[in-house]
Amino acid sequence: MAPLRSLLPLLPALALAFGPAAGAARWLLALEALGQAEELWGVGLPGDLPELEPECRHLLAAFAEGSAALTACLGRRARPVRLCQACHRHYRRLLAQYDSIARAVGNSSESHNCAKSILTSDRLQIVVTLSEFFNETWEAANCANCLKNNSEGLSNSTVEFLDLFNKSLTCFEHNLQGQTIYLSPNNYTEVCKNCNETYKMLNDLYNNLQRMNRQGGESGHSAHLCIDVEDAMNITRKLWSRTFNCSVPCSDTVPVIAVSSFILFLPIVFYLSSFLHSKQKKRILILPKRIQSNASLVNIQEKYS
């Protein structure tokens, strides 16, 4: 009622605006209309207007809070990427909240149908749109490949990788602190030497995880590694190769050199054998011609003698 009563001070001014003669009559009409409006709003909204049941309002509020919490987590963990390891509980909770709405179909009355009222009662279907957005984001990040089959936590291989990743960063930081005092900023010899073993273990584990993932791995999802692991490995490789200018010596150096040398000398062997073979053929072809010419010369001499 308060908004309507707040208009009372304005009514005299409106009446005067219409002129002195009609002022009183219009003033009375305005008061009558105000009284009818108060009676209408006093009894509440008309019965044919849509209104959610208390249980449906509770489900919708829980989904709204879950969406806000997951959105905040995704935004905070965007860089460096920690979506899967930090937000998987929020995502599981939101799935459960959406499932509670979708399963609330066969309730006691038609007016209590929360699924129909919340999910499909309008063209925009904002709850469905939000749910699809979160599902597509989660699938694009391949978070299932970082988690256990029931998505209750990180898989053992992911925990092992993240532990090695943290050890590598700690090694980088520790050796940089002791090196900047004596060496120039562009000389990272100590980092390359002291952290080589840790980095090699991390790189080998990442390659093994990739091979496991192509075969179905722990999580049962055959796809790329999750975005957390990929981003962590990309960061480490950029630091190792671009920032520190380090390189990992190849363990198969001897076979690689042997194969490369063999391929390098193949053209030389081919042309040499081809040259010797053609020279031998040339000798074989020329020899009969010489014998034939000598024999014909002897016959001519005998004929004229």
PDB file of C-alpha atoms in Angstrom:
ATOM      1  CA  MET A   1       0.000   0.000   0.000  1.00  0.00           C
ATOM      2  CA  ALA A   2       2.869   2.348   0.675  1.00  0.00           C
ATOM      3  CA  PRO A   3       3.625   3.166  -2.989  1.00  0.00           C
ATOM      4  CA  LEU A   4      -0.008   4.118  -3.617  1.00  0.00           C
ATOM      5  CA  ARG A   5      -0.293   6.262  -0.481  1.00  0.00           C
ATOM      6  CA  SER A   6       2.878   8.068  -1.472  1.00  0.00           C
ATOM      7  CA  LEU A   7       0.931   9.540  -4.416  1.00  0.00           C
ATOM      8  CA  LEU A   8      -1.526  11.368  -2.143  1.00  0.00           C
ATOM      9  CA  PRO A   9       0.540  14.578  -1.846  1.00  0.00           C
ATOM     10  CA  LEU A  10       0.634  14.849  -5.645  1.00  0.00           C
ATOM     11  CA  LEU A  11      -3.124  14.665  -6.153  1.00  0.00           C
ATOM     12  CA  PRO A  12      -3.900  18.359  -5.306  1.00  0.00           C
ATOM     13  CA  ALA A  13      -1.293  19.516  -7.766  1.00  0.00           C
ATOM     14  CA  LEU A  14      -2.743  17.274 -10.472  1.00  0.00           C
ATOM     15  CA  ALA A  15      -6.245  18.600  -9.743  1.00  0.00           C
ATOM     16  CA  LEU A  16      -5.112  22.214 -10.062  1.00  0.00           C
ATOM     17  CA  ALA A  17      -3.419  21.415 -13.341  1.00  0.00           C
ATOM     18  CA  PHE A  18      -6.790  20.584 -14.829  1.00  0.00           C
ATOM     19  CA  GLY A  19      -8.270  23.919 -13.746  1.00  0.00           C
ATOM     20  CA  PRO A  20     -10.335  25.173 -10.741  1.00  0.00           C
ATOM     21  CA  ALA A  21     -13.686  24.027 -12.084  1.00  0.00           C
ATOM     22  CA  ALA A  22     -12.802  20.416 -12.659  1.00  0.00           C
ATOM     23  CA  GLY A  23     -10.363  20.223  -9.740  1.00  0.00           C
ATOM     24  CA  ALA A  24     -12.799  19.008  -7.096  1.00  0.00           C
ATOM     25  CA  ALA A  25     -14.444  16.410  -9.333  1.00  0.00           C
ATOM     26  CA  ARG A  26     -11.152  14.991 -10.510  1.00  0.00           C
ATOM     27  CA  TRP A  27      -9.866  14.960  -6.944  1.00  0.00           C
ATOM     28  CA  LEU A  28     -12.793  12.757  -5.874  1.00  0.00           C
ATOM     29  CA  LEU A  29     -12.308  10.421  -8.841  1.00  0.00           C
ATOM     30  CA  ALA A  30      -8.645  10.040  -8.009  1.00  0.00           C
ATOM     31  CA  LEU A  31      -9.434   9.159  -4.416  1.00  0.00           C
ATOM     32  CA  GLU A  32     -11.995   6.598  -5.532  1.00  0.00           C
ATOM     33  CA  ALA A  33      -9.496   4.982  -7.939  1.00  0.00           C
ATOM     34  CA  LEU A  34      -6.881   4.885  -5.202  1.00  0.00           C
ATOM     35  CA  GLY A  35      -9.278   3.118  -2.875  1.00  0.00           C
ATOM     36  CA  GLN A  36     -10.107   0.492  -5.518  1.00  0.00           C
ATOM     37  CA  ALA A  37      -6.432  -0.145  -6.139  1.00  0.00           C
ATOM     38  CA  GLU A  38      -5.781  -0.613  -2.436  1.00  0.00           C
ATOM     39  CA  GLU A  39      -8.575  -3.160  -2.236  1.00  0.00           C
ATOM     40  CA  LEU A  40      -7.192  -5.057  -5.248  1.00  0.00           C
ATOM     41  CA  TRP A  41      -3.623  -5.269  -3.927  1.00  0.00           C
ATOM     42  CA  GLY A  42      -4.883  -6.015  -0.447  1.00  0.00           C
ATOM     43  CA  VAL A  43      -6.302  -9.399  -1.479  1.00  0.00           C
ATOM     44  CA  GLY A  44      -3.032 -10.396  -3.235  1.00  0.00           C
ATOM     45  CA  LEU A  45      -2.202 -11.387  -6.818  1.00  0.00           C
ATOM     46  CA  PRO A  46      -4.882 -12.910  -9.045  1.00  0.00           C
ATOM     47  CA  GLY A  47      -4.997 -16.693  -8.932  1.00  0.00           C
ATOM     48  CA  ASP A  48      -4.167 -17.210 -12.613  1.00  0.00           C
ATOM     49  CA  LEU A  49      -0.695 -15.594 -12.340  1.00  0.00           C
ATOM     50  CA  PRO A  50       2.197 -18.153 -12.218  1.00  0.00           C
ATOM     51  CA  GLU A  51       3.723 -18.621  -8.791  1.00  0.00           C
ATOM     52  CA  LEU A  52       6.286 -21.223  -7.647  1.00  0.00           C
ATOM     53  CA  GLU A  53       5.511 -23.504  -4.759  1.00  0.00           C
ATOM     54  CA  PRO A  54       7.788 -23.154  -1.705  1.00  0.00           C
ATOM     55  CA  GLU A  55       9.618 -26.389  -2.512  1.00  0.00           C
ATOM     56  CA  CYS A  56      10.260 -25.239  -6.099  1.00  0.00           C
ATOM     57  CA  ARG A  57      11.502 -21.863  -4.899  1.00  0.00           C
ATOM     58  CA  HIS A  58      13.909 -23.671  -2.585  1.00  0.00           C
ATOM     59  CA  LEU A  59      15.242 -25.833  -5.451  1.00  0.00           C
ATOM     60  CA  LEU A  60      15.660 -22.808  -7.713  1.00  0.00           C
ATOM     61  CA  ALA A  61      17.468 -20.821  -5.008  1.00  0.00           C
ATOM     62  CA  ALA A  62      19.836 -23.763  -4.366  1.00  0.00           C
ATOM     63  CA  PHE A  63      20.635 -24.017  -8.085  1.00  0.00           C
ATOM     64  CA  ALA A  64      21.243 -20.245  -8.282  1.00  0.00           C
ATOM     65  CA  GLU A  65      23.660 -20.391  -5.343  1.00  0.00           C
ATOM     66  CA  GLY A  66      25.451 -23.417  -6.833  1.00  0.00           C
ATOM     67  CA  SER A  67      25.788 -21.665 -10.206  1.00  0.00           C
ATOM     68  CA  ALA A  68      27.236 -18.574  -8.560  1.00  0.00           C
ATOM     69  CA  ALA A  69      29.734 -20.634  -6.547  1.00  0.00           C
ATOM     70  CA  LEU A  70      30.903 -22.610  -9.605  1.00  0.00           C
ATOM     71  CA  THR A  71      31.181 -19.447 -11.720  1.00  0.00           C
ATOM     72  CA  ALA A  72      33.290 -17.767  -9.038  1.00  0.00           C
ATOM     73  CA  CYS A  73      35.549 -20.824  -8.774  1.00  0.00           C
ATOM     74  CA  LEU A  74      36.065 -21.030 -12.543  1.00  0.00           C
ATOM     75  CA  GLY A  75      36.867 -17.336 -12.726  1.00  0.00           C
ATOM     76  CA  ARG A  76      39.367 -17.417  -9.867  1.00  0.00           C
ATOM     77  CA  ARG A  77      41.147 -20.536 -11.200  1.00  0.00           C
ATOM     78  CA  ALA A  78      41.366 -19.420 -14.833  1.00  0.00           C
ATOM     79  CA  ARG A  79      45.100 -18.509 -14.708  1.00  0.00           C
ATOM     80  CA  PRO A  80      47.076 -20.518 -13.948  1.00  0.00           C
ATOM     81  CA  VAL A  81      44.504 -23.147 -14.872  1.00  0.00           C
ATOM     82  CA  ARG A  82      43.330 -25.075 -11.803  1.00  0.00           C
ATOM     83  CA  LEU A  83      39.716 -25.671 -12.819  1.00  0.00           C
ATOM     84  CA  CYS A  84      39.464 -29.434 -12.388  1.00  0.00           C
ATOM     85  CA  GLN A  85      41.342 -29.784  -9.106  1.00  0.00           C
ATOM     86  CA  ALA A  86      39.706 -26.763  -7.432  1.00  0.00           C
ATOM     87  CA  CYS A  87      36.132 -26.739  -8.787  1.00  0.00           C
ATOM     88  CA  HIS A  88      35.129 -30.399  -9.089  1.00  0.00           C
ATOM     89  CA  ARG A  89      33.174 -30.307  -5.785  1.00  0.00           C
ATOM     90  CA  HIS A  90      31.191 -27.263  -6.933  1.00  0.00           C
ATOM     91  CA  TYR A  91      30.449 -28.982 -10.236  1.00  0.00           C
ATOM     92  CA  ARG A  92      29.270 -32.206  -8.566  1.00  0.00           C
ATOM     93  CA  ARG A  93      27.043 -30.204  -6.218  1.00  0.00           C
ATOM     94  CA  LEU A  94      25.493 -28.298  -9.119  1.00  0.00           C
ATOM     95  CA  LEU A  95      24.792 -31.553 -10.985  1.00  0.00           C
ATOM     96  CA  ALA A  96      22.986 -32.869  -7.918  1.00  0.00           C
ATOM     97  CA  GLN A  97      20.936 -29.663  -7.612  1.00  0.00           C
ATOM     98  CA  TYR A  98      19.910 -29.772 -11.258  1.00  0.00           C
ATOM     99  CA  ASP A  99      19.038 -33.444 -10.916  1.00  0.00           C
ATOM    100  CA  SER A 100      16.806 -32.615  -7.934  1.00  0.00           C
ATOM    101  CA  ILE A 101      14.886 -30.160 -10.104  1.00  0.00           C
ATOM    102  CA  ALA A 102      14.627 -32.522 -13.062  1.00  0.00           C
ATOM    103  CA  ARG A 103      13.406 -35.431 -10.903  1.00  0.00           C
ATOM    104  CA  ALA A 104      10.700 -33.358  -9.203  1.00  0.00           C
ATOM    105  CA  VAL A 105       8.119 -34.349 -11.831  1.00  0.00           C
ATOM    106  CA  GLY A 106       5.670 -36.765 -10.300  1.00  0.00           C
ATOM    107  CA  ASN A 107       4.646 -34.729  -7.283  1.00  0.00           C
ATOM    108  CA  SER A 108       1.329 -34.544  -5.484  1.00  0.00           C
ATOM    109  CA  SER A 109      -0.381 -31.973  -7.729  1.00  0.00           C
ATOM    110  CA  GLU A 110      -0.010 -30.313 -11.104  1.00  0.00           C
ATOM    111  CA  SER A 111       0.794 -26.956  -9.465  1.00  0.00           C
ATOM    112  CA  HIS A 112       3.663 -28.647  -7.612  1.00  0.00           C
ATOM    113  CA  ASN A 113       5.449 -29.754 -10.796  1.00  0.00           C
ATOM    114  CA  CYS A 114       8.835 -28.067 -10.206  1.00  0.00           C
ATOM    115  CA  ALA A 115      10.536 -29.491 -13.284  1.00  0.00           C
ATOM    116  CA  LYS A 116       7.916 -28.096 -15.628  1.00  0.00           C
ATOM    117  CA  SER A 117       7.703 -24.735 -13.862  1.00  0.00           C
ATOM    118  CA  ILE A 118      11.469 -24.138 -13.634  1.00  0.00           C
ATOM    119  CA  LEU A 119      12.887 -25.849 -16.733  1.00  0.00           C
ATOM    120  CA  THR A 120      10.361 -25.581 -19.581  1.00  0.00           C
ATOM    121  CA  SER A 121       7.807 -22.901 -18.706  1.00  0.00           C
ATOM    122  CA  ASP A 122       9.342 -20.177 -20.891  1.00  0.00           C
ATOM    123  CA  ARG A 123      11.226 -19.807 -24.148  1.00  0.00           C
ATOM    124  CA  LEU A 124      14.550 -18.764 -22.623  1.00  0.00           C
ATOM    125  CA  GLN A 125      14.841 -21.723 -20.199  1.00  0.00           C
ATOM    126  CA  ILE A 126      17.644 -20.042 -18.282  1.00  0.00           C
ATOM    127  CA  VAL A 127      18.231 -22.946 -15.863  1.00  0.00           C
ATOM    128  CA  VAL A 128      18.670 -25.400 -18.737  1.00  0.00           C
ATOM    129  CA  THR A 129      20.960 -22.945 -20.552  1.00  0.00           C
ATOM    130  CA  LEU A 130      23.165 -22.497 -17.484  1.00  0.00           C
ATOM    131  CA  SER A 131      23.382 -26.242 -16.918  1.00  0.00           C
ATOM    132  CA  GLU A 132      24.400 -26.872 -20.534  1.00  0.00           C
ATOM    133  CA  PHE A 133      27.053 -24.136 -20.335  1.00  0.00           C
ATOM    134  CA  PHE A 134      28.687 -25.671 -17.250  1.00  0.00           C
ATOM    135  CA  ASN A 135      28.557 -29.184 -18.754  1.00  0.00           C
ATOM    136  CA  GLU A 136      30.159 -28.041 -22.023  1.00  0.00           C
ATOM    137  CA  THR A 137      32.871 -26.122 -20.157  1.00  0.00           C
ATOM    138  CA  TRP A 138      33.635 -29.145 -17.978  1.00  0.00           C
ATOM    139  CA  GLU A 139      33.808 -31.480 -20.984  1.00  0.00           C
ATOM    140  CA  ALA A 140      35.974 -29.052 -22.984  1.00  0.00           C
ATOM    141  CA  ALA A 141      38.436 -28.961 -20.066  1.00  0.00           C
ATOM    142  CA  ASN A 142      38.513 -32.815 -20.041  1.00  0.00           C
ATOM    143  CA  CYS A 143      38.316 -32.714 -16.261  1.00  0.00           C
ATOM    144  CA  ALA A 144      37.087 -36.315 -16.163  1.00  0.00           C
ATOM    145  CA  ASN A 145      40.622 -37.380 -17.151  1.00  0.00           C
ATOM    146  CA  CYS A 146      42.025 -35.831 -13.943  1.00  0.00           C
ATOM    147  CA  LEU A 147      39.476 -37.375 -11.619  1.00  0.00           C
ATOM    148  CA  LYS A 148      38.558 -40.816 -10.390  1.00  0.00           C
ATOM    149  CA  ASN A 149      35.727 -42.711 -12.042  1.00  0.00           C
ATOM    150  CA  ASN A 150      33.180 -41.420  -9.522  1.00  0.00           C
ATOM    151  CA  SER A 151      34.652 -37.864  -9.720  1.00  0.00           C
ATOM    152  CA  GLU A 152      35.126 -37.770  -5.939  1.00  0.00           C
ATOM    153  CA  GLY A 153      38.719 -36.576  -6.188  1.00  0.00           C
ATOM    154  CA  LEU A 154      41.901 -36.443  -8.233  1.00  0.00           C
ATOM    155  CA  SER A 155      43.227 -39.697  -9.679  1.00  0.00           C
ATOM    156  CA  ASN A 156      46.478 -41.170  -8.360  1.00  0.00           C
ATOM    157  CA  SER A 157      48.379 -40.367 -11.563  1.00  0.00           C
ATOM    158  CA  THR A 158      47.204 -36.740 -11.446  1.00  0.00           C
ATOM    159  CA  VAL A 159      48.311 -36.394  -7.813  1.00  0.00           C
ATOM    160  CA  GLU A 160      51.717 -37.860  -8.731  1.00  0.00           C
ATOM    161  CA  PHE A 161      52.089 -35.466 -11.662  1.00  0.00           C
ATOM    162  CA  LEU A 162      51.125 -32.387  -9.635  1.00  0.00           C
ATOM    163  CA  ASP A 163      53.570 -33.413  -6.904  1.00  0.00           C
ATOM    164  CA  LEU A 164      56.427 -33.626  -9.448  1.00  0.00           C
ATOM    165  CA  PHE A 165      55.295 -30.346 -10.986  1.00  0.00           C
ATOM    166  CA  ASN A 166      55.509 -28.577  -7.615  1.00  0.00           C
ATOM    167  CA  LYS A 167      58.937 -30.132  -6.980  1.00  0.00           C
ATOM    168  CA  SER A 168      60.164 -28.849 -10.355  1.00  0.00           C
ATOM    169  CA  LEU A 169      58.985 -25.303  -9.621  1.00  0.00           C
ATOM    170  CA  THR A 170      60.554 -25.467  -6.171  1.00  0.00           C
ATOM    171  CA  CYS A 171      63.843 -26.617  -7.702  1.00  0.00           C
ATOM    172  CA  PHE A 172      63.763 -23.765 -10.222  1.00  0.00           C
ATOM    173  CA  GLU A 173      63.087 -21.201  -7.536  1.00  0.00           C
ATOM    174  CA  HIS A 174      65.721 -22.578  -5.129  1.00  0.00           C
ATOM    175  CA  ASN A 175      68.515 -22.599  -7.720  1.00  0.00           C
ATOM    176  CA  LEU A 176      67.571 -19.177  -9.052  1.00  0.00           C
ATOM    177  CA  GLN A 177      67.904 -17.661  -5.588  1.00  0.00           C
ATOM    178  CA  GLY A 178      71.428 -19.015  -5.176  1.00  0.00           C
ATOM    179  CA  GLN A 179      72.490 -18.144  -8.702  1.00  0.00           C
ATOM    180  CA  THR A 180      71.450 -14.514  -9.127  1.00  0.00           C
ATOM    181  CA  ILE A 181      74.104 -13.390  -6.636  1.00  0.00           C
ATOM    182  CA  TYR A 182      77.082 -14.650  -8.637  1.00  0.00           C
ATOM    183  CA  LEU A 183      75.928 -14.966 -12.256  1.00  0.00           C
ATOM    184  CA  SER A 184      74.223 -12.813 -14.827  1.00  0.00           C
ATOM    185  CA  PRO A 185      70.424 -13.074 -15.169  1.00  0.00           C
ATOM    186  CA  ASN A 186      70.721 -14.858 -18.528  1.00  0.00           C
ATOM    187  CA  ASN A 187      72.985 -17.608 -17.217  1.00  0.00           C
ATOM    188  CA  TYR A 188      70.962 -20.477 -15.753  1.00  0.00           C
ATOM    189  CA  THR A 189      73.596 -23.205 -15.697  1.00  0.00           C
ATOM    190  CA  GLU A 190      72.863 -24.232 -12.122  1.00  0.00           C
ATOM    191  CA  VAL A 191      69.143 -24.550 -12.815  1.00  0.00           C
ATOM    192  CA  CYS A 192      69.743 -26.774 -15.838  1.00  0.00           C
ATOM    193  CA  LYS A 193      72.238 -28.948 -13.982  1.00  0.00           C
ATOM    194  CA  ASN A 194      70.484 -29.341 -10.624  1.00  0.00           C
ATOM    195  CA  CYS A 195      66.898 -29.599 -11.887  1.00  0.00           C
ATOM    196  CA  ASN A 196      67.562 -31.813 -14.894  1.00  0.00           C
ATOM    197  CA  GLU A 197      66.584 -35.044 -13.140  1.00  0.00           C
ATOM    198  CA  THR A 198      63.332 -33.650 -11.719  1.00  0.00           C
ATOM    199  CA  TYR A 199      62.325 -32.140 -15.039  1.00  0.00           C
ATOM    200  CA  LYS A 200      63.111 -35.361 -16.897  1.00  0.00           C
ATOM    201  CA  MET A 201      60.936 -37.362 -14.487  1.00  0.00           C
ATOM    202  CA  LEU A 202      58.075 -34.880 -14.948  1.00  0.00           C
ATOM    203  CA  ASN A 203      58.379 -34.960 -18.729  1.00  0.00           C
ATOM    204  CA  ASP A 204      58.495 -38.784 -18.817  1.00  0.00           C
ATOM    205  CA  LEU A 205      55.435 -39.033 -16.560  1.00  0.00           C
ATOM    206  CA  TYR A 206      53.519 -36.618 -18.787  1.00  0.00           C
ATOM    207  CA  ASN A 207      54.356 -38.690 -21.875  1.00  0.00           C
ATOM    208  CA  ASN A 208      53.252 -41.860 -20.060  1.00  0.00           C
ATOM    209  CA  LEU A 209      49.960 -40.203 -19.077  1.00  0.00           C
ATOM    210  CA  GLN A 210      49.369 -39.292 -22.695  1.00  0.00           C
ATOM    211  CA  ARG A 211      49.920 -42.888 -23.780  1.00  0.00           C
ATOM    212  CA  MET A 212      47.638 -44.175 -21.025  1.00  0.00           C
ATOM    213  CA  ASN A 213      44.948 -41.705 -21.994  1.00  0.00           C
ATOM    214  CA  ARG A 214      44.923 -42.858 -25.604  1.00  0.00           C
ATOM    215  CA  GLN A 215      44.192 -46.356 -24.317  1.00  0.00           C
ATOM    216  CA  GLY A 216      41.472 -45.367 -21.882  1.00  0.00           C
ATOM    217  CA  GLY A 217      43.537 -44.802 -18.735  1.00  0.00           C
ATOM    218  CA  GLU A 218      42.332 -44.631 -15.139  1.00  0.00           C
ATOM    219  CA  SER A 219      39.275 -42.495 -15.710  1.00  0.00           C
ATOM    220  CA  GLY A 220      37.960 -44.518 -18.629  1.00  0.00           C
ATOM    221  CA  HIS A 221      37.878 -41.473 -20.937  1.00  0.00           C
ATOM    222  CA  SER A 222      39.998 -41.664 -24.071  1.00  0.00           C
ATOM    223  CA  ALA A 223      40.810 -38.059 -24.973  1.00  0.00           C
ATOM    224  CA  HIS A 224      43.311 -35.319 -24.245  1.00  0.00           C
ATOM    225  CA  LEU A 225      44.671 -34.876 -20.755  1.00  0.00           C
ATOM    226  CA  CYS A 226      42.751 -32.494 -18.523  1.00  0.00           C
ATOM    227  CA  ILE A 227      43.470 -28.799 -18.877  1.00  0.00           C
ATOM    228  CA  ASP A 228      45.164 -28.567 -15.456  1.00  0.00           C
ATOM    229  CA  VAL A 229      47.856 -31.105 -16.389  1.00  0.00           C
ATOM    230  CA  GLU A 230      48.341 -29.724 -19.901  1.00  0.00           C
ATOM    231  CA  ASP A 231      48.712 -26.150 -18.662  1.00  0.00           C
ATOM    232  CA  ALA A 232      51.148 -27.177 -15.925  1.00  0.00           C
ATOM    233  CA  MET A 233      53.335 -29.047 -18.441  1.00  0.00           C
ATOM    234  CA  ASN A 234      53.241 -26.150 -20.903  1.00  0.00           C
ATOM    235  CA  ILE A 235      54.361 -23.731 -18.190  1.00  0.00           C
ATOM    236  CA  THR A 236      57.245 -26.022 -17.162  1.00  0.00           C
ATOM    237  CA  ARG A 237      58.423 -26.600 -20.726  1.00  0.00           C
ATOM    238  CA  LYS A 238      58.395 -22.879 -21.505  1.00  0.00           C
ATOM    239  CA  LEU A 239      60.437 -22.135 -18.411  1.00  0.00           C
ATOM    240  CA  TRP A 240      62.889 -24.943 -19.160  1.00  0.00           C
ATOM    241  CA  SER A 241      63.473 -24.290 -22.862  1.00  0.00           C
ATOM    242  CA  ARG A 242      62.745 -20.577 -23.378  1.00  0.00           C
ATOM    243  CA  THR A 243      63.522 -18.899 -20.075  1.00  0.00           C
ATOM    244  CA  PHE A 244      66.384 -21.098 -18.813  1.00  0.00           C
ATOM    245  CA  ASN A 245      67.494 -22.282 -22.276  1.00  0.00           C
ATOM    246  CA  CYS A 246      68.068 -25.813 -20.979  1.00  0.00           C
ATOM    247  CA  SER A 247      67.948 -29.039 -22.968  1.00  0.00           C
ATOM    248  CA  VAL A 248      67.483 -32.668 -21.995  1.00  0.00           C
ATOM    249  CA  PRO A 249      70.191 -34.990 -23.405  1.00  0.00           C
ATOM    250  CA  CYS A 250      68.749 -37.819 -25.430  1.00  0.00           C
ATOM    251  CA  SER A 251      69.403 -41.284 -23.969  1.00  0.00           C
ATOM    252  CA  ASP A 252      69.379 -42.912 -27.439  1.00  0.00           C
ATOM    253  CA  THR A 253      72.200 -40.805 -28.856  1.00  0.00           C
ATOM    254  CA  VAL A 254      74.309 -43.701 -30.207  1.00  0.00           C
ATOM    255  CA  PRO A 255      71.509 -45.365 -32.231  1.00  0.00           C
ATOM    256  CA  VAL A 256      70.425 -42.002 -33.611  1.00  0.00           C
ATOM    257  CA  ILE A 257      73.984 -41.155 -34.726  1.00  0.00           C
ATOM    258  CA  ALA A 258      74.431 -44.618 -36.272  1.00  0.00           C
ATOM    259  CA  VAL A 259      71.194 -44.433 -38.266  1.00  0.00           C
ATOM    260  CA  SER A 260      71.921 -40.852 -39.349  1.00  0.00           C
ATOM    261  CA  SER A 261      75.410 -41.805 -40.528  1.00  0.00           C
ATOM    262  CA  PHE A 262      74.074 -44.786 -42.445  1.00  0.00           C
ATOM    263  CA  ILE A 263      71.484 -42.630 -44.213  1.00  0.00           C
ATOM    264  CA  LEU A 264      74.131 -39.979 -44.927  1.00  0.00           C
ATOM    265  CA  PHE A 265      76.524 -42.458 -46.610  1.00  0.00           C
ATOM    266  CA  LEU A 266      73.830 -44.252 -48.607  1.00  0.00           C
ATOM    267  CA  PRO A 267      74.085 -41.894 -51.652  1.00  0.00           C
ATOM    268  CA  ILE A 268      77.882 -42.189 -51.668  1.00  0.00           C
ATOM    269  CA  VAL A 269      77.741 -46.001 -51.604  1.00  0.00           C
ATOM    270  CA  PHE A 270      75.065 -46.016 -54.294  1.00  0.00           C
ATOM    271  CA  TYR A 271      76.974 -43.795 -56.734  1.00  0.00           C
ATOM    272  CA  LEU A 272      80.265 -45.574 -56.094  1.00  0.00           C
ATOM    273  CA  SER A 273      78.802 -49.023 -56.723  1.00  0.00           C
ATOM    274  CA  SER A 274      76.971 -47.740 -59.774  1.00  0.00           C
ATOM    275  CA  PHE A 275      80.195 -46.269 -61.187  1.00  0.00           C
ATOM    276  CA  LEU A 276      82.191 -49.482 -60.648  1.00  0.00           C
ATOM    277  CA  HIS A 277      79.434 -51.634 -62.094  1.00  0.00           C
ATOM    278  CA  SER A 278      79.134 -49.523 -65.257  1.00  0.00           C
ATOM    279  CA  LYS A 279      82.926 -49.516 -65.757  1.00  0.00           C
ATOM    280  CA  GLN A 280      83.055 -53.314 -65.542  1.00  0.00           C
ATOM    281  CA  LYS A 281      80.259 -53.628 -68.110  1.00  0.00           C
ATOM    282  CA  LYS A 282      82.096 -51.287 -70.442  1.00  0.00           C
ATOM    283  CA  ARG A 283      85.202 -53.468 -70.361  1.00  0.00           C
ATOM    284  CA  ILE A 284      83.182 -56.586 -71.106  1.00  0.00           C
ATOM    285  CA  LEU A 285      81.532 -54.973 -74.141  1.00  0.00           C
ATOM    286  CA  ILE A 286      84.706 -53.524 -75.643  1.00  0.00           C
ATOM    287  CA  LEU A 287      86.796 -56.715 -75.403  1.00  0.00           C
ATOM    288  CA  PRO A 288      84.924 -58.758 -78.094  1.00  0.00           C
ATOM    289  CA  LYS A 289      85.170 -55.891 -80.583  1.00  0.00           C
ATOM    290  CA  ARG A 290      88.950 -55.840 -80.327  1.00  0.00           C
ATOM    291  CA  ILE A 291      89.193 -59.614 -80.844  1.00  0.00           C
ATOM    292  CA  GLN A 292      86.919 -59.459 -83.865  1.00  0.00           C
ATOM    293  CA  SER A 293      88.889 -56.639 -85.484  1.00  0.00           C
ATOM    294  CA  ASN A 294      92.211 -58.523 -85.059  1.00  0.00           C
ATOM    295  CA  ALA A 295      90.767 -61.699 -86.593  1.00  0.00           C
ATOM    296  CA  SER A 296      89.451 -59.843 -89.639  1.00  0.00           C
ATOM    297  CA  LEU A 297      92.867 -58.213 -90.133  1.00  0.00           C
ATOM    298  CA  VAL A 298      94.586 -61.649 -90.180  1.00  0.00           C
ATOM    299  CA  ASN A 299      92.103 -62.918 -92.795  1.00  0.00           C
ATOM    300  CA  ILE A 300      92.753 -59.949 -95.033  1.00  0.00           C
ATOM    301  CA  GLN A 301      96.514 -60.452 -94.816  1.00  0.00           C
ATOM    302  CA  GLU A 302      96.217 -64.165 -95.658  1.00  0.00           C
ATOM    303  CA  LYS A 303      93.997 -63.356 -98.636  1.00  0.00           C
ATOM    304  CA  TYR A 304      96.498 -61.005-100.286  1.00  0.00           C
ATOM    305  CA  SER A 305      99.583 -63.084 -99.451  1.00  0.00           C
TER     306      SER A 305
END
